[in-house]
XYZ file of C-alpha atoms in Angstrom:
530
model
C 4.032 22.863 -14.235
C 6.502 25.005 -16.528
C 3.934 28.182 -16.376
C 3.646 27.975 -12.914
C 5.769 31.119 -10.538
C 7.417 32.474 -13.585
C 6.746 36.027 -11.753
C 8.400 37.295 -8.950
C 7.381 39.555 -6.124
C 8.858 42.250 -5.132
C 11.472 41.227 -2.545
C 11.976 44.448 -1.297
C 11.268 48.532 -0.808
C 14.656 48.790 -0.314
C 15.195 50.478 -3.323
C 17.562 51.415 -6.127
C 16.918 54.731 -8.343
C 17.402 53.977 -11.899
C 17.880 56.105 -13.945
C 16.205 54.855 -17.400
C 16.240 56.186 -21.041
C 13.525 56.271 -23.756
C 15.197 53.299 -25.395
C 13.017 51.696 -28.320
C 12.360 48.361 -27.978
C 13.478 46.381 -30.471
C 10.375 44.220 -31.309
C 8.156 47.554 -31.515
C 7.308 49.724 -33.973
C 5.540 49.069 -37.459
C 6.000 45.477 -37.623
C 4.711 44.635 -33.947
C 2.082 42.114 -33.882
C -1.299 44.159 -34.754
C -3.583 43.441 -31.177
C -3.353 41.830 -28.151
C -7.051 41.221 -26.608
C -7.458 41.119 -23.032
C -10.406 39.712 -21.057
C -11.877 42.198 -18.355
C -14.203 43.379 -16.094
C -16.425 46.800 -17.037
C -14.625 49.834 -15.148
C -16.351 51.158 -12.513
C -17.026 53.790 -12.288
C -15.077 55.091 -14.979
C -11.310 55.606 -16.076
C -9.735 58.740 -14.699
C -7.001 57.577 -13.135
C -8.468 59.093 -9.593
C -11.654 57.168 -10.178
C -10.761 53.697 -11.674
C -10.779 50.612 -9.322
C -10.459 47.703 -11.493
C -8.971 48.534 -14.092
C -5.742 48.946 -13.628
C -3.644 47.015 -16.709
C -6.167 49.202 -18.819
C -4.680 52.536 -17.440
C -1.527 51.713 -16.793
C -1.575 51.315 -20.615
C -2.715 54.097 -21.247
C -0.717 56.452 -18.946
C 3.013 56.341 -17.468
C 3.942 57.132 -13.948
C 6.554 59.362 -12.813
C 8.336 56.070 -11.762
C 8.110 52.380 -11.938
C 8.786 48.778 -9.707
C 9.857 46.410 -11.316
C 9.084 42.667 -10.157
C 12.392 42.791 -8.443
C 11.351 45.772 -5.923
C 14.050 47.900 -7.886
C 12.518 52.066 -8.626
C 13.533 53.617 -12.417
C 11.931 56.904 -13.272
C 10.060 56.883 -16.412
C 8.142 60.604 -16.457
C 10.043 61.824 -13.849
C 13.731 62.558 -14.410
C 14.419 62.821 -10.495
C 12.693 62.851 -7.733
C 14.229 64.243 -4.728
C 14.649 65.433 -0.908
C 16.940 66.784 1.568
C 14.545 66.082 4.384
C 12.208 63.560 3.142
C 9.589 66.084 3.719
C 9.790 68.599 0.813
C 10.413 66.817 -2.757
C 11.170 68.348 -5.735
C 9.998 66.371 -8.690
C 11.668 67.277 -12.283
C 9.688 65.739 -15.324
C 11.460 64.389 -18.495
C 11.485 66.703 -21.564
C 9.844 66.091 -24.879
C 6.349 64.343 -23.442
C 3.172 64.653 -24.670
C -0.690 63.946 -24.061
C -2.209 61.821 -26.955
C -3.758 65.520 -27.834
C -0.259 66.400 -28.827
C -0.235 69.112 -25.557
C 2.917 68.801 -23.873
C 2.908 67.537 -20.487
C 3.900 70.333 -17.635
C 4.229 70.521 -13.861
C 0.974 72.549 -14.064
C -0.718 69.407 -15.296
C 0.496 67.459 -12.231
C -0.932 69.694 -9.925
C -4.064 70.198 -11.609
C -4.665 66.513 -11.625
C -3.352 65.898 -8.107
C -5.619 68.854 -6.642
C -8.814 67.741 -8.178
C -8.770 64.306 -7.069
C -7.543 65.479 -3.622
C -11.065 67.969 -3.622
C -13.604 66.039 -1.638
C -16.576 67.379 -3.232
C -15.163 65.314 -6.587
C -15.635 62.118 -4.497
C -12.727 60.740 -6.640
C -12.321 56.637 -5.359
C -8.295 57.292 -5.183
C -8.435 60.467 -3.523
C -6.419 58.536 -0.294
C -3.482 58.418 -2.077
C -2.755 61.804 -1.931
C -3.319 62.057 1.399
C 0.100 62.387 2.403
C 0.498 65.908 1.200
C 0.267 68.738 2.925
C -3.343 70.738 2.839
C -5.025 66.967 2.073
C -7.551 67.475 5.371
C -8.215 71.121 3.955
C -9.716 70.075 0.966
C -11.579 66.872 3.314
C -12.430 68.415 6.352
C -14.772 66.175 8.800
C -17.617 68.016 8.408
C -18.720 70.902 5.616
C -17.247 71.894 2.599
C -13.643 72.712 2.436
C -12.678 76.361 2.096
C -10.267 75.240 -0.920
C -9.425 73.502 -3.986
C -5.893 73.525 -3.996
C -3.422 71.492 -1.851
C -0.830 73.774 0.089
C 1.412 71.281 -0.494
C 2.243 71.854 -4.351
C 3.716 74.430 -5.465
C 4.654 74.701 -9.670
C 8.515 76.051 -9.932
C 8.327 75.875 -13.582
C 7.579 74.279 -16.708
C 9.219 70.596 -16.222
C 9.442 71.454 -11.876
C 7.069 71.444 -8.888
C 7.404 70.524 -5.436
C 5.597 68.854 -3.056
C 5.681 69.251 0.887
C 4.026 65.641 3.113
C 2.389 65.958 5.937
C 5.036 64.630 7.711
C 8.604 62.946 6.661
C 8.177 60.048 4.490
C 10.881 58.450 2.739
C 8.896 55.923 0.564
C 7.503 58.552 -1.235
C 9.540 58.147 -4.209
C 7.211 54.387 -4.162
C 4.427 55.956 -3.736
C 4.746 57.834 -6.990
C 4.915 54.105 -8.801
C 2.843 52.758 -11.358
C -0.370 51.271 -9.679
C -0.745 54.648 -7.516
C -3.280 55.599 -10.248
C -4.154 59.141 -8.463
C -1.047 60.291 -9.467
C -1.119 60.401 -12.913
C -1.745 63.194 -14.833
C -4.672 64.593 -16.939
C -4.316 67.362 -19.636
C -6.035 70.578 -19.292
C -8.872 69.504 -21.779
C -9.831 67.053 -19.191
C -11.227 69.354 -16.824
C -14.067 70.862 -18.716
C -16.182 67.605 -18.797
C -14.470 65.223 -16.236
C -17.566 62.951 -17.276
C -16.553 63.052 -20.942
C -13.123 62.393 -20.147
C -13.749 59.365 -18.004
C -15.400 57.477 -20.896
C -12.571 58.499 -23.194
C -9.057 59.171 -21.285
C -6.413 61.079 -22.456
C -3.045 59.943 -20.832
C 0.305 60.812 -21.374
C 1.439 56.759 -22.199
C 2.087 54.014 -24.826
C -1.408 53.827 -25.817
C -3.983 55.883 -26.899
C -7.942 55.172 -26.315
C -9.606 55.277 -29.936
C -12.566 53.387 -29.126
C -13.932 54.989 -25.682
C -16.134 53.241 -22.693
C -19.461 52.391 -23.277
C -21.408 49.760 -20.974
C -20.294 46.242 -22.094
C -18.734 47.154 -24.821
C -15.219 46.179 -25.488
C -12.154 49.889 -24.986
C -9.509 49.642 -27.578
C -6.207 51.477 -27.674
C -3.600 51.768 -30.186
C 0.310 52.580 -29.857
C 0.733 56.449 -30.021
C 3.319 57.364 -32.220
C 5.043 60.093 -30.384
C 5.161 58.181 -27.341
C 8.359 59.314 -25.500
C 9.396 55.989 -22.996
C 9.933 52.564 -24.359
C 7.792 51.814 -26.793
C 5.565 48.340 -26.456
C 5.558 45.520 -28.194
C 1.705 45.169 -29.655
C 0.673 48.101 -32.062
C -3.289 47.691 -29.827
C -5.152 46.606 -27.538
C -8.787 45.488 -26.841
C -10.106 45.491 -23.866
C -13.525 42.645 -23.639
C -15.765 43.144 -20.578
C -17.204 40.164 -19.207
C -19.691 40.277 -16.371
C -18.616 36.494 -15.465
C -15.015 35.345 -15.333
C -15.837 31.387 -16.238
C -17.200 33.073 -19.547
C -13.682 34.976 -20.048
C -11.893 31.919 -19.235
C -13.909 29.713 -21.003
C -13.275 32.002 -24.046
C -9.159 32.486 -23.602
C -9.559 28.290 -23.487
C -10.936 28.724 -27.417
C -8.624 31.040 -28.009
C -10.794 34.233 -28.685
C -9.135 36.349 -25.771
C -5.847 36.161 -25.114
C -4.812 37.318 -21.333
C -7.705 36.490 -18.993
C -7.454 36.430 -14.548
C -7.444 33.149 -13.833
C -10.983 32.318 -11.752
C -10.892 31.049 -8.048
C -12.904 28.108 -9.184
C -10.821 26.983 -11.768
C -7.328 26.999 -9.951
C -7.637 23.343 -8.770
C -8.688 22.398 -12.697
C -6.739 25.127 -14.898
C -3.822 22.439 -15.294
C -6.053 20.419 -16.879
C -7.131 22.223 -19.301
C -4.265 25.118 -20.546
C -0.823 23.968 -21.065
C 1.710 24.254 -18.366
C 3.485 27.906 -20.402
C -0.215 29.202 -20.766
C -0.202 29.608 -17.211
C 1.128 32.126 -15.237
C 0.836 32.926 -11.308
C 2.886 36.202 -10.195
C 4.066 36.409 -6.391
C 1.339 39.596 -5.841
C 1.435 41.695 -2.830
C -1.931 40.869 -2.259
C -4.395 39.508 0.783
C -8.000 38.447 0.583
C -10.224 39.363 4.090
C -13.551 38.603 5.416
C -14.568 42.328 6.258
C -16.619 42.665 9.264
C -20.036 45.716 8.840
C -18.663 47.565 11.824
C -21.904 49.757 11.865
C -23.777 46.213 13.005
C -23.758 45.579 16.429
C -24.312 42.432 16.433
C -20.127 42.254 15.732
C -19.349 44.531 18.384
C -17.780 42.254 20.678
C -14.118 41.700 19.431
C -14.976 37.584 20.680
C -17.163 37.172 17.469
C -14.923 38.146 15.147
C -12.400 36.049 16.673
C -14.987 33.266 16.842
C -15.805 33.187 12.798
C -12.182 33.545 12.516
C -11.131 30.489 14.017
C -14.503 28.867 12.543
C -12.735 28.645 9.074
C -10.380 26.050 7.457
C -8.317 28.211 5.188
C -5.880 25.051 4.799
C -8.588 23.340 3.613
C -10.322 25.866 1.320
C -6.619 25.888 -0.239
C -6.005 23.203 -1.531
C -9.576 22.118 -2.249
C -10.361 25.463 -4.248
C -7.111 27.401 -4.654
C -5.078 24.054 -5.335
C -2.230 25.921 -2.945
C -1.825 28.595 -5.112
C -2.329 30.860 -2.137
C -1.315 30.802 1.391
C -3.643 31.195 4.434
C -2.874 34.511 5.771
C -0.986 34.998 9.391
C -1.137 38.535 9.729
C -3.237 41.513 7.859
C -0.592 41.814 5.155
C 0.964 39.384 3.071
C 4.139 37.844 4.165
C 6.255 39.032 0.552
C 5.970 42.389 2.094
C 8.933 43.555 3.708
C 9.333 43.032 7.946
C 5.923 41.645 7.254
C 4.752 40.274 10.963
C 4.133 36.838 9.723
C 2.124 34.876 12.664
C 0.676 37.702 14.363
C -2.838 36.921 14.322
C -1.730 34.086 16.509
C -4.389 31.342 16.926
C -7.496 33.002 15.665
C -5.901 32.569 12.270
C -6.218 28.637 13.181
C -8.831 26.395 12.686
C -10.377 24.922 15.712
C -14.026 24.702 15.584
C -14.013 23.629 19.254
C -12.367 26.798 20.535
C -14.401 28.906 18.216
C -17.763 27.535 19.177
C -16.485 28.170 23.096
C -15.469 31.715 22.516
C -18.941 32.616 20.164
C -20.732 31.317 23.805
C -18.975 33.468 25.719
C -20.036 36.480 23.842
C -23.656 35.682 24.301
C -23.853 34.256 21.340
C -25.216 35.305 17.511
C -28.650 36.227 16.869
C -30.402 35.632 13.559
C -29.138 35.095 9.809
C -25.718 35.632 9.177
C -25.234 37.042 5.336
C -22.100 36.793 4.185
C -22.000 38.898 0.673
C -19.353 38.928 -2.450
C -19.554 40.294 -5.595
C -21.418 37.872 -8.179
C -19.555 36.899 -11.591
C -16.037 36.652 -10.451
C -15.761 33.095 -9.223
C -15.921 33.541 -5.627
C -19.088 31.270 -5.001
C -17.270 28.680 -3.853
C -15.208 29.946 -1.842
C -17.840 31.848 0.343
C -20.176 28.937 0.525
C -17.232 26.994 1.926
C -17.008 29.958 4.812
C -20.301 30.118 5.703
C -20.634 25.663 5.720
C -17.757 26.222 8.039
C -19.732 29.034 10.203
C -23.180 26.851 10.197
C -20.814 23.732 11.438
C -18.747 24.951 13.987
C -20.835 27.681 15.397
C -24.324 26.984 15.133
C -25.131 29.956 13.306
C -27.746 30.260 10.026
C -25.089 31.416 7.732
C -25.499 31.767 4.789
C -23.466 33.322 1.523
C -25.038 35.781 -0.874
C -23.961 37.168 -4.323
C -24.498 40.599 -5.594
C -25.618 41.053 -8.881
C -21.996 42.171 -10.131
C -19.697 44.271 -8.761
C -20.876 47.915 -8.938
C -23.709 46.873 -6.974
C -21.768 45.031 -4.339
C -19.425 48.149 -3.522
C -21.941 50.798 -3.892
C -23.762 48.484 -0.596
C -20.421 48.412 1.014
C -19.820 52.226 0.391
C -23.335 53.115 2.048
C -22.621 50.721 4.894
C -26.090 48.675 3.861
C -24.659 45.099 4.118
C -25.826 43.569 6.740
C -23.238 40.293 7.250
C -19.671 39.658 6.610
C -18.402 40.692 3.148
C -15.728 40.185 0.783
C -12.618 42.584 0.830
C -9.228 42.271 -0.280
C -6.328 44.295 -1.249
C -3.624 44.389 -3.801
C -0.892 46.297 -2.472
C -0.405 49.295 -5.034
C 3.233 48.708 -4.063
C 5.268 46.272 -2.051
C 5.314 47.803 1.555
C 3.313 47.301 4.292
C 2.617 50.644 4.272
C 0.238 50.658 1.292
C -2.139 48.073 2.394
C -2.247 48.818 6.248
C -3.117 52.809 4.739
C -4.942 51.300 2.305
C -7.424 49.169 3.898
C -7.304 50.492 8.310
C -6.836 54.275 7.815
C -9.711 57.207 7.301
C -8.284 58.107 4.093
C -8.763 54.604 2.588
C -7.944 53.413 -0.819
C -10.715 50.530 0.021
C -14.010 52.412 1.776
C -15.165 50.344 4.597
C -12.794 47.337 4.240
C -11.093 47.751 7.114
C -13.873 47.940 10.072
C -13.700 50.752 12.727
C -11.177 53.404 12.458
C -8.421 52.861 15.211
C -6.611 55.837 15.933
C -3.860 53.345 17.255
C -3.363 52.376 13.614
C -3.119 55.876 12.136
C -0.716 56.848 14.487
C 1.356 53.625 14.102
C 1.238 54.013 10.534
C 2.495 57.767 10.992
C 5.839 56.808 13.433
C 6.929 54.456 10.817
C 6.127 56.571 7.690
C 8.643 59.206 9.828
C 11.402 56.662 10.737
C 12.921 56.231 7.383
C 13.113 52.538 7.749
C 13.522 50.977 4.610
C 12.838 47.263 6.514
C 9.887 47.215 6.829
C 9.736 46.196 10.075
C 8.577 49.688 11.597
C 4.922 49.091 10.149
C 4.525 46.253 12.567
C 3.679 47.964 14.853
C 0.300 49.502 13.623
C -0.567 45.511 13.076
C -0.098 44.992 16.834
C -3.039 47.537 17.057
C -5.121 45.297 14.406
C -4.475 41.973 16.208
C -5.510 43.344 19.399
C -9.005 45.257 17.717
C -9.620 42.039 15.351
C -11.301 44.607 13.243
C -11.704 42.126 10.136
C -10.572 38.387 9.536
C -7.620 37.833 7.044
C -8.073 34.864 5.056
C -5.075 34.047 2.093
C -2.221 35.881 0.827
C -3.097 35.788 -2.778
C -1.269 34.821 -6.134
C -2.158 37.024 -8.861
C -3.012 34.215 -11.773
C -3.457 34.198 -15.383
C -4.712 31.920 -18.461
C -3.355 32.901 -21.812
C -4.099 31.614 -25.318
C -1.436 30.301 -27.994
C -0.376 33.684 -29.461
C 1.055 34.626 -25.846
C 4.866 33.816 -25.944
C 5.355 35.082 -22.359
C 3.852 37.369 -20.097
C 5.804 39.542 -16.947
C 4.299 41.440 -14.088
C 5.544 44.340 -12.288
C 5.616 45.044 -8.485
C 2.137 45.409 -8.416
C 1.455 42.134 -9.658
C -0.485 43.216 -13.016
C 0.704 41.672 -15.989
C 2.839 44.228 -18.206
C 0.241 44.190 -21.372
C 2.706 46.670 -22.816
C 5.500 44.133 -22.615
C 3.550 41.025 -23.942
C 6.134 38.659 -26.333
C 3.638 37.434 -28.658
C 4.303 33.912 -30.458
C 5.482 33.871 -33.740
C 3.269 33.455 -36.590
C-alpha cells in the first residue's frame, strides 16, 4: 500500500549541526489553506511545556526548540544559533536574534532559565521535570527527602541578553539532542507566565508558529492560528484545531467522513484501516518507540524475577501482530527499539519467546501465583484487544485468573499508576523523545523518570550504566548497552513491540512528514488542492 512507510526513522545520533535560516516557505503566508483539524486526546494535565504528556504535536506547534531532528537523525538549530562545548560538560547556548513570545516580549536567556528552573523545582511537581536532570544543582532542587533549600539550578548561569550557559552533571555529548524538539521541558515560557502558572497552562504562550486563540477547556476543541511575526520558517496552514476525543474509534471513525483531518491510527483498526482509507491516506512513521507490560513493583506477589519471566514467555507477540497490529510493529527483543542506534537487539533472549510450556514450568518453580491477576490500560484508546489477548494468553499457559481491565480514560489510569494503586500488570510504553537509547533507558529505568513508575524497581546498576555511557562520548550507540545488560538480568518489566507511529488522514491531506520523534509535522502539512 502506497501510504504505507513513507516516514523514516531516525537512522542515527550521529549527528550533523545545521546551521538553518528563517527562510519563508513558499506555500505560507496569506494564501495558505485556512485550517487544518487534528483529532486528539484532552491534555493532561495541562499544556506548559514541563507539564504536558500527550500532547505533543499541539505544543510543538505552538513553541520552537532551540534545535530540531529531522526524520533523517540530522540536528539544525532553529532558536538556538549555536550550541556549544569545549568539554562536553559546560555549554554555552547563543539564541537567534529578532524572536518573540506571541505577547510581542522578546525572547531572552533570562526566559530560558526561568523556565528551566521552575520545572526543575520539585515542589512544582512538573511531569517533565526529568529532563533536566542532567544539569548541575537538579538533586538540590529534588532532594530525597524535605524541601529543597533552592529554586534555582547551579547549573545556569545568564551571560547576557541572547547567552547563558549551562554546566551537566557530568560530560555528556548528546546534549545538543537533548535540547530537540520533543524534549518539551526545555522550552521556554515568558515572564507573564509565572504569575498564574494555572492560567497559563489553559492558555500557553510560546515563542512558535502558532499562537493559542481559543484556550483549554475540558472537551472542548484548542485552536491556534499562524503568528505573524513568527521568526523560523513559517508553516503551511494559517490554523489549527485541535478536537478531543475520549475514544479513538470515534476520531477515526470521524477522519473516515472526513470531519477531522489527521487522526492516530487505533490498535484495533491496523489489521482493517486498508480497507477502509486509501493506500496515500495512510501513513506509518518508523517511531523510536516500544510498548511494555509494566510490572507494580510495590506488589509482592512479582517479587520473584521467575514471574515476570514466566508472563513474559506466556505471550505470543508474533501472534498478537499480525492478528491485531497486521505487522505494523515488531515484537520487541530488547527494552528499546531496534531503530535506535547500537540498540542490543536479542537481549532479552528467550523470555521474549513464546513457549507456554517453559513458562508454565518456570511460574511452578516460583511457588506459583496467588489470586486475580488485573492487568490495567487506559480505556478509549483502542488497546482492548490487545490486553485481552495478554491476559487469554496468561489464563492458558499459566493457569492464572487473569484478567484485563480498562480505566475510565487516561487521567485516571496514570494518576493509579503515579500513586502506585494498581494492583496487576499495566500498560506502559515509551516514545523516545529522541533517537538514542539514552532517552528511553533514562526515560522509563532511572529515578528521574520521564514515565513515573514504568520502569519497576530502581536499579542502581542502570543509573550508573546509563552515567559511563552518557560520559564516553560515543556517538554509536553501543555504550548504552550496557545499562540493558542490568535490565535483562532484573527483568524489571516485559517488553512487548517496537511500535510504528500510524496515522489516518482525510482527502484535503496531500502528504504528511514526521520528525525524529515520530510526530507528524502539523506545521508542515501539504494540503490538497482545492
Amino acid at each position: 500500500m502506497r501510504g504505507l512507510l513513507k516516514g523514516a526513522g531516525a537512522a542515527s545520533v550521529a549527528f550533523a549541526l545545521v546551521l538553518t535560516g528563517c527562510s519563508t516557505a513558499a506555500d505560507g503566508g496569506e494564501g495558505a489553506p485556512a485550517e487544518l483539524v487534528i483529532g486528539s486526546s484532552d491534555p493532561v494535565p495541562n499544556l506548559v511545556p514541563g507539564r504536558q504528556s500527550n500532547a505533543f504535536g499541539l505544543v510543538m506547534s505552538v513553541f520552537s526548540p532551540l534545535t530540531f531532528l529531522d526524520a533523517e537523525g540530522e540536528l539544525s538549530y532553529v532558536a538556538a544559533e549555536s550550541v556549544e562545548s569545549d568539554d562536553q560538560i559546560t555549554w554555552t547556548i547563543t539564541l537567534r536574534d529578532g524572536w518573540t513570545f506571541h505577547d510581542g516580549t522578546p525572547v531572552t536567556a533570562q526566559d530560558y532559565v526561568d523556565s528551566w528552573n521552575t520545572v526543575a523545582y520539585a515542589p512544582n511537581a512538573f511531569e517533565n521535570s526529568g529532563q533536566l536532570a542532567v544539569i548541575a544543582g537538579y538533586s538540590d532542587l529534588n532532594p530525597a527527602e524535605g524541601e529543597p533549600a533552592t529554586d534555582e539550578l547551579s547549573g545556569l548561569a545568564v551571560v547576557d541578553d541572547l547567552t547563558f550557559s549551562v554546566t551537566l552533571n557530568q560530560a555528556d555529548s548528546q546534549f545538543p539532542v537533548e535540547l530537540s524538539q520533543a524534549q518539551t521541558a526545555f522550552y521556554p515560557m515568558p515572564p507573564s507566565a509565572f504569575d498564574d502558572l494555572d492560567a497559563y497552562g489553559k492558555q500557553p504562550i510560546g515563542n512558535g508558529p502558532f499562537a493559542v486563540t481559543t484556550g483549554w477547556t475540558e472537551g472542548e476543541p484548542i485552536v491556534a492560528e499562524r503568528y505573524q511575526d513568527y521568526a523560523g520558517d513559517e508553516p503551511t496552514v494559517n490554523k489549527i484545531t485541535w478536537v478531543p476525543y475520549s475514544d479513538r474509534l470515534t476520531a477515526y471513525t470521524d477522519a473516515l467522513a472526513g470531519n477531522v483531518d489527521i487522526v492516530r491510527l487505533p490498535a484495533n483498526r491496523m489489521k482493517q484501516v486498508a480497507d477502509d482509507f486509501a493506500d496515500d491516506h495512510i501513513y506509518s512513521f518508523s517511531g523510536p518507540a516500544i510498548s511494555y507490560l509494566s510490572i507494580p513493583y510495590w506488589d509482592a506477589r512479582f517479587d520473584d524475577v521467575r514471574v515476570r519471566q514466566a508472563i513474559s514467555m506466556a505471550i505470543d507477540r508474533d501472534a498478537i501482530n499480525e492478528a491485531l497490529f497486521g505487522n505494523l510493529n515488531s515484537p520487541a527483543t530488547a527494552w528499546t527499539p531496534s531503530i535506535m542506534p547500537g540498540n542490543p537487539d536479542g537481549i532479552c533472549g528467550k523470555y521474549c519467546e513464546y513457549d507456554p510450556q517453559a513458562a508454565a514450568a518456570l511460574l511452578a518453580e516460583a511457588g506459583g501465583f496467588e489470586g486475580q491477576l488485573t492487568i490495567h490500560f487506559p480505556g478509549g484508546a483502542g488497546h482492548d484487544d490487545l490486553f485481552n489477548a495478554v491476559a487469554n494468553y496468561l489464563r492458558q499457559n499459566l493457569g492464572v485468573d487473569a484478567i484485563a481491565r480498562p480505566s475510565v480514560g487516561w487521567a485516571e489510569f496514570s494518576e493509579d499508576r503515579n500513586n502506585e494503586v494498581l494492583d496487576g500488570p499495566f500498560f506502559a510504553r515509551w516514545g523516545a523523545l529522541y533517537p538514542s537509547q539514552q532517552s528511553t533507558l533514562r526515560a522509563v529505568f532511572t529515578s528521574a523518570p520521564g514515565c513515573t513508575n514504568c520502569g519497576g524497581a530502581i536499579i542502581p546498576e542502570v543509573e550508573q550504566a546509563l552515567n559511563d555511557a552518557d560520559a564516553s562520548g560515543s556517538e554509536d550507540g553501543e555504550a548504552y548497552a550496557e545499562a540493558q545488560r542490568y535490565i535483562a538480568d532484573q527483568f524489571p518489566i516485559v517488553p512487548l513491540f517496537e511500535e510504528s507511529y500510524n496515522f489516518v488522514t482525510s482527502d484535503k491531506v496531500a502528504e504528511l512528514t514526521a520528525s525524529a520523534a515520530g510526530e507528524p509535522l502539523f506545521t508542515d502539512v501539504i494540503l490538497a488542492e482545492d
